[in-house]
Amino acid sequence: MERYKTLIDDWKGFKEAVSKPALSAVRKNRIKARENFEEELRESFPEVEQANWNNEVFRLPETEKPGKSMLHWMGEYYVQEESAIVPVEVLDPRKGDKVLDMAAAPGGKTTQIASKLENKGKVIANDVSGQRMKSLHANIYRTGSACVAATNYDARNLPEDEEYNKILLDAPCSGEGDKARRNFTAADKGERESLSNLQKQLGEKAARMLEKDGKMVYSTCTLAPEENEEVVQHLVENTGLELENIELEAEHRRGVTSFQENEYGEEMRKTVRVYPHHQQSGVIYVAKFRK
Ligand SMILES: C[S@@+](CC[C@H](N)C(=O)[O-])C[C@H]1O[C@@H](n2cnc3c(N)ncnc32)[C@H](O)[C@@H]1O
């Protein structure tokens, strides 16, 4: 992680946060949650705390096991890292929207979109992995996300006969900021470069499938600027997408304008980075575009 020391203003806070377990978080599912949801949640988890930036997100001590409660099995909440909740908040899906989630499994963000639509709208949730489609289907079913249809394409080959007014590209990435996956170790150059190429191709595809005036959100859970600001710069320069400034209540830093010998430009300050010391959660990078 020393590679990123110059990018992270509170390096000490970052190091401390990544050495501790992440807090568990649960997101209320509007489709299934009953009226007394919060009361029931507090009965199951007396130490639960509402997140300071989102009244549907609740933090639990890391010793709690929210995946083992009846409320979980009934689909009243979804267990999700707090930072992973940010991209859909930025996309801001509304009832009646037609949304494409290009890399959707296991469905944390798909089910968040369905919850925001309250099933009034359409969502295509796609993923290339046959294995991961199983958990995507199970999560769609458990959360009652009836507005979602799931597809199993390499997203670069999705049929272009449909356009969407909102697209989420929660891209495959090196996961440097995902404790469970690689415990905050930096990816090697080859991996970063091949993922960056794939991410650019997926972003170009999203640009073609987005309606005029539509919104697209790009996100990763990695620190590497090659997979974040470099991809965003490529999309701004090579597609009809324009960057929009992200206003976010959750604590964050702005995207970086340069790294090592690469210049990404001031516009990258419209994008955001959430670091582990902000929410005792994983890394998330988010950019928002308009066509
Ligand atoms: C960061 S994960 C998605 C997490 C998911 N959005 C969620 O919130 O639960 C990235 C996903 O991209 C999928 N993926 C990788 N390459 C892909 C491609 N070419 N087309 C579509 N999906 C792809 C992986 O199988 C993986 O499920």
XYZ file of C-alpha atoms and ligand atoms in Angstrom:
318
model
C 0.000 0.000 0.000
C 3.049 2.299 0.333
C 2.500 2.956 -3.409
C -0.503 5.110 -2.471
C 0.983 7.001 0.479
C 1.033 10.299 -1.440
C -2.652 9.946 -2.402
C -4.070 9.503 1.070
C -3.987 12.612 3.245
C -4.513 10.823 6.574
C -2.043 7.964 6.081
C -1.946 7.156 9.826
C -5.765 6.964 10.010
C -5.814 4.822 6.869
C -3.237 2.359 8.259
C -5.070 2.121 11.583
C -8.412 1.515 9.886
C -7.128 -1.249 7.606
C -5.556 -3.063 10.556
C -8.966 -3.314 12.297
C -11.968 -5.447 11.206
C -14.575 -3.581 9.146
C -17.889 -2.764 10.851
C -20.881 -4.727 9.581
C -23.607 -2.694 7.945
C -27.136 -3.450 6.846
C -29.283 -1.557 4.366
C -33.054 -1.440 4.811
C -34.959 -2.988 1.902
C -37.993 -0.796 1.219
C -39.717 -3.647 -0.632
C -39.783 -6.065 2.297
C -39.165 -4.040 5.477
C -42.196 -3.919 7.749
C -43.398 -0.741 9.488
C -41.651 -1.616 12.748
C -38.390 -2.494 10.972
C -36.127 -0.346 13.145
C -37.690 -1.654 16.340
C -37.161 -5.241 15.188
C -33.613 -4.467 14.143
C -32.847 -3.018 17.590
C -34.376 -6.069 19.253
C -32.025 -8.329 17.284
C -28.989 -6.016 17.547
C -29.226 -3.689 20.581
C -25.998 -1.854 19.656
C -27.138 -0.901 16.150
C -26.450 2.713 15.068
C -27.857 4.636 12.119
C -25.172 5.862 9.700
C -24.693 9.649 9.893
C -25.246 10.140 6.126
C -28.080 7.761 5.254
C -31.169 6.869 7.312
C -31.554 3.460 5.659
C -28.056 2.296 6.622
C -27.285 0.834 10.047
C -23.897 0.033 11.560
C -23.317 -2.970 13.796
C -20.292 -3.936 15.888
C -18.029 -6.296 13.943
C -18.870 -9.083 16.407
C -22.495 -9.223 15.189
C -23.552 -11.712 12.488
C -26.337 -9.923 10.550
C -26.398 -12.686 7.906
C -27.812 -15.098 10.480
C -30.981 -13.250 11.491
C -34.550 -13.919 10.371
C -34.834 -10.285 9.210
C -32.043 -11.075 6.743
C -33.664 -14.279 5.491
C -36.987 -12.479 5.074
C -35.218 -9.900 2.918
C -36.019 -6.955 5.194
C -32.396 -5.846 4.981
C -29.333 -6.528 2.871
C -25.924 -6.992 4.503
C -23.608 -4.641 2.624
C -20.356 -2.819 3.296
C -21.223 0.790 4.068
C -18.952 2.216 1.376
C -20.520 -0.130 -1.223
C -23.832 1.676 -0.676
C -22.436 4.945 -2.087
C -22.500 4.266 -5.893
C -26.284 3.681 -6.065
C -26.901 6.723 -3.844
C -24.959 8.717 -6.438
C -26.863 7.125 -9.365
C -30.105 8.073 -7.559
C -32.563 5.710 -9.297
C -36.185 6.908 -9.153
C -39.516 5.144 -9.720
C -40.132 4.595 -13.436
C -36.430 4.449 -14.371
C -35.003 1.855 -16.730
C -31.674 0.814 -15.247
C -28.845 -1.390 -16.481
C -26.499 -2.851 -13.857
C -23.671 -4.151 -16.057
C -21.643 -6.178 -13.518
C -24.223 -7.047 -10.908
C -23.411 -10.240 -8.981
C -23.975 -10.979 -6.149
C -26.559 -8.193 -6.299
C -25.878 -5.771 -3.454
C -26.313 -2.772 -5.718
C -29.025 -4.360 -7.908
C -31.226 -4.956 -4.871
C -30.477 -1.418 -3.631
C -31.695 -0.072 -6.996
C -34.865 -2.216 -6.793
C -35.466 -0.996 -3.239
C -35.221 2.633 -4.379
C -37.588 1.937 -7.289
C -39.922 0.067 -4.900
C -40.253 -2.301 -7.864
C -41.747 0.487 -10.013
C -39.435 0.518 -13.001
C -37.167 -1.943 -14.809
C -33.721 -3.241 -13.960
C -31.499 -5.484 -16.056
C -28.890 -7.063 -13.780
C -26.094 -8.616 -15.810
C -22.970 -10.545 -14.876
C -20.482 -12.614 -16.885
C -19.945 -15.237 -14.186
C -22.290 -18.247 -14.295
C -21.231 -19.176 -10.770
C -21.959 -15.709 -9.365
C -25.345 -15.616 -11.162
C -26.587 -18.135 -8.567
C -26.106 -15.699 -5.684
C -27.499 -12.876 -7.822
C -30.715 -14.876 -8.434
C -30.954 -15.876 -4.759
C -30.583 -12.268 -3.586
C -33.120 -10.947 -6.105
C -35.600 -13.576 -4.899
C -34.962 -13.070 -1.164
C -35.359 -9.301 -1.394
C -38.534 -9.507 -3.525
C -36.894 -7.458 -6.293
C -39.544 -8.299 -8.867
C -38.606 -5.442 -11.211
C -35.247 -7.128 -11.957
C -34.430 -9.452 -14.858
C -31.009 -11.131 -14.711
C -28.810 -11.762 -17.764
C -25.497 -13.608 -18.150
C -23.384 -11.801 -20.775
C -19.888 -10.472 -21.008
C -21.223 -6.904 -20.728
C -19.128 -5.888 -23.749
C -21.483 -8.116 -25.811
C -24.835 -6.956 -24.405
C -27.355 -6.366 -27.207
C -27.548 -2.667 -28.086
C -31.207 -2.675 -29.153
C -32.215 -1.217 -25.772
C -31.234 2.094 -24.190
C -31.335 2.917 -20.481
C -31.761 6.209 -18.664
C -29.485 5.065 -15.821
C -26.512 2.706 -15.967
C -24.337 1.398 -13.157
C -20.898 0.063 -14.045
C -19.607 -1.351 -10.761
C -16.573 -2.583 -12.584
C -14.493 -5.706 -12.145
C -11.341 -4.364 -10.471
C -8.226 -5.431 -8.596
C -10.058 -4.970 -5.268
C -7.114 -3.340 -3.505
C -9.529 -1.770 -1.045
C -11.416 -4.965 -0.265
C -10.146 -6.503 2.976
C -11.676 -9.913 2.363
C -10.250 -10.164 -1.171
C -6.674 -8.975 -0.931
C -6.339 -7.365 2.494
C -5.171 -4.003 1.133
C -2.185 -5.234 -0.861
C -1.390 -3.432 -4.142
C -2.067 -5.218 -7.446
C 0.841 -5.720 -9.871
C 1.327 -3.609 -12.987
C 0.114 -6.316 -15.402
C -3.148 -6.837 -13.506
C -3.788 -3.100 -13.231
C -3.212 -2.600 -16.962
C -5.398 -5.464 -18.138
C -8.238 -4.443 -15.798
C -7.911 -0.828 -16.879
C -8.337 -1.920 -20.535
C -11.409 -4.006 -19.683
C -12.898 -1.140 -17.631
C -12.421 1.294 -20.530
C -14.164 -1.120 -22.936
C -17.052 -1.609 -20.494
C -17.339 2.165 -20.040
C -17.443 2.702 -23.817
C -20.217 0.113 -24.018
C -22.147 1.914 -21.265
C -21.814 5.184 -23.184
C -23.405 3.565 -26.263
C -26.293 2.059 -24.271
C -27.134 5.231 -22.338
C -30.006 7.459 -23.509
C -29.260 11.092 -24.285
C -29.354 13.001 -20.952
C -29.057 9.654 -19.148
C -26.791 9.158 -16.101
C -24.011 6.619 -15.716
C -22.110 5.814 -12.531
C -18.710 4.143 -12.623
C -17.350 2.583 -9.419
C -14.540 0.345 -8.189
C -13.293 -0.854 -4.813
C -9.658 -0.203 -5.612
C -7.098 2.527 -4.962
C -5.164 2.325 -8.258
C -5.617 5.537 -10.293
C -5.051 3.402 -13.425
C -8.434 1.745 -12.718
C -10.137 4.917 -11.524
C -9.203 8.407 -12.751
C -7.396 7.048 -15.848
C -10.557 5.175 -16.939
C -12.697 8.251 -16.303
C -10.292 10.469 -18.278
C -10.405 7.954 -21.158
C -14.226 7.997 -21.193
C -14.415 11.796 -21.124
C -11.952 12.031 -24.021
C -13.357 9.193 -26.160
C -17.141 9.016 -25.671
C -20.011 11.491 -25.476
C -19.971 11.282 -21.674
C -19.428 14.383 -19.515
C -18.436 14.288 -15.857
C -20.913 15.599 -13.287
C -19.863 16.804 -9.866
C -20.777 14.403 -7.056
C -22.338 15.925 -3.928
C -22.048 13.379 -1.151
C -22.933 13.632 2.540
C -20.778 10.637 3.487
C -17.181 11.571 4.361
C -14.943 11.349 1.297
C -11.959 12.820 -0.537
C -11.934 14.070 -4.112
C -10.502 12.063 -7.034
C -6.794 12.650 -7.700
C -5.661 15.023 -10.444
C -2.277 13.310 -11.003
C -0.320 10.275 -9.889
C 3.366 9.560 -10.500
C 4.034 10.722 -14.097
C 0.335 10.744 -15.107
C -1.853 13.874 -15.252
C -5.594 13.305 -15.057
C -6.698 16.934 -14.793
C -8.659 19.140 -12.378
C -11.948 17.665 -13.572
C -11.217 14.543 -11.546
C -12.146 16.550 -8.478
C -15.768 15.943 -9.529
C -15.248 12.251 -8.620
C -14.949 10.847 -5.083
C -12.856 8.399 -3.082
C -14.109 6.909 0.189
C -11.331 5.438 2.322
C -11.490 2.831 5.133
C -10.957 5.433 7.892
C -14.061 7.331 6.741
C -16.598 4.606 7.606
C -14.443 1.740 8.983
C -15.395 0.045 5.723
C -13.795 -0.754 2.328
C -12.467 1.599 -0.367
C -14.837 2.926 -3.008
C -14.159 5.197 -5.980
C -17.160 6.762 -7.744
C -17.575 8.900 -10.872
C -20.855 10.178 -12.314
C -21.411 10.953 -16.011
C -24.128 12.485 -18.120
C -24.537 11.798 -21.834
C -17.306 -5.578 -8.117
S -18.085 -7.035 -8.606
C -19.778 -6.557 -8.685
C -20.448 -6.417 -7.331
C -21.926 -6.104 -7.486
N -22.148 -4.910 -8.278
C -22.606 -5.920 -6.146
O -22.818 -4.791 -5.705
O -22.951 -6.933 -5.521
C -17.666 -7.102 -10.304
C -18.430 -8.154 -11.091
O -18.033 -8.010 -12.468
C -18.228 -9.264 -13.084
N -17.558 -9.191 -14.379
C -16.237 -9.336 -14.670
N -16.021 -9.144 -15.988
C -17.223 -8.867 -16.551
C -17.661 -8.607 -17.868
N -16.802 -8.554 -18.888
N -18.983 -8.413 -18.092
C -19.862 -8.455 -17.063
N -19.513 -8.710 -15.791
C -18.211 -8.902 -15.539
C -17.674 -10.241 -12.057
O -18.172 -11.536 -12.268
C -18.149 -9.613 -10.732
O -19.352 -10.209 -10.317
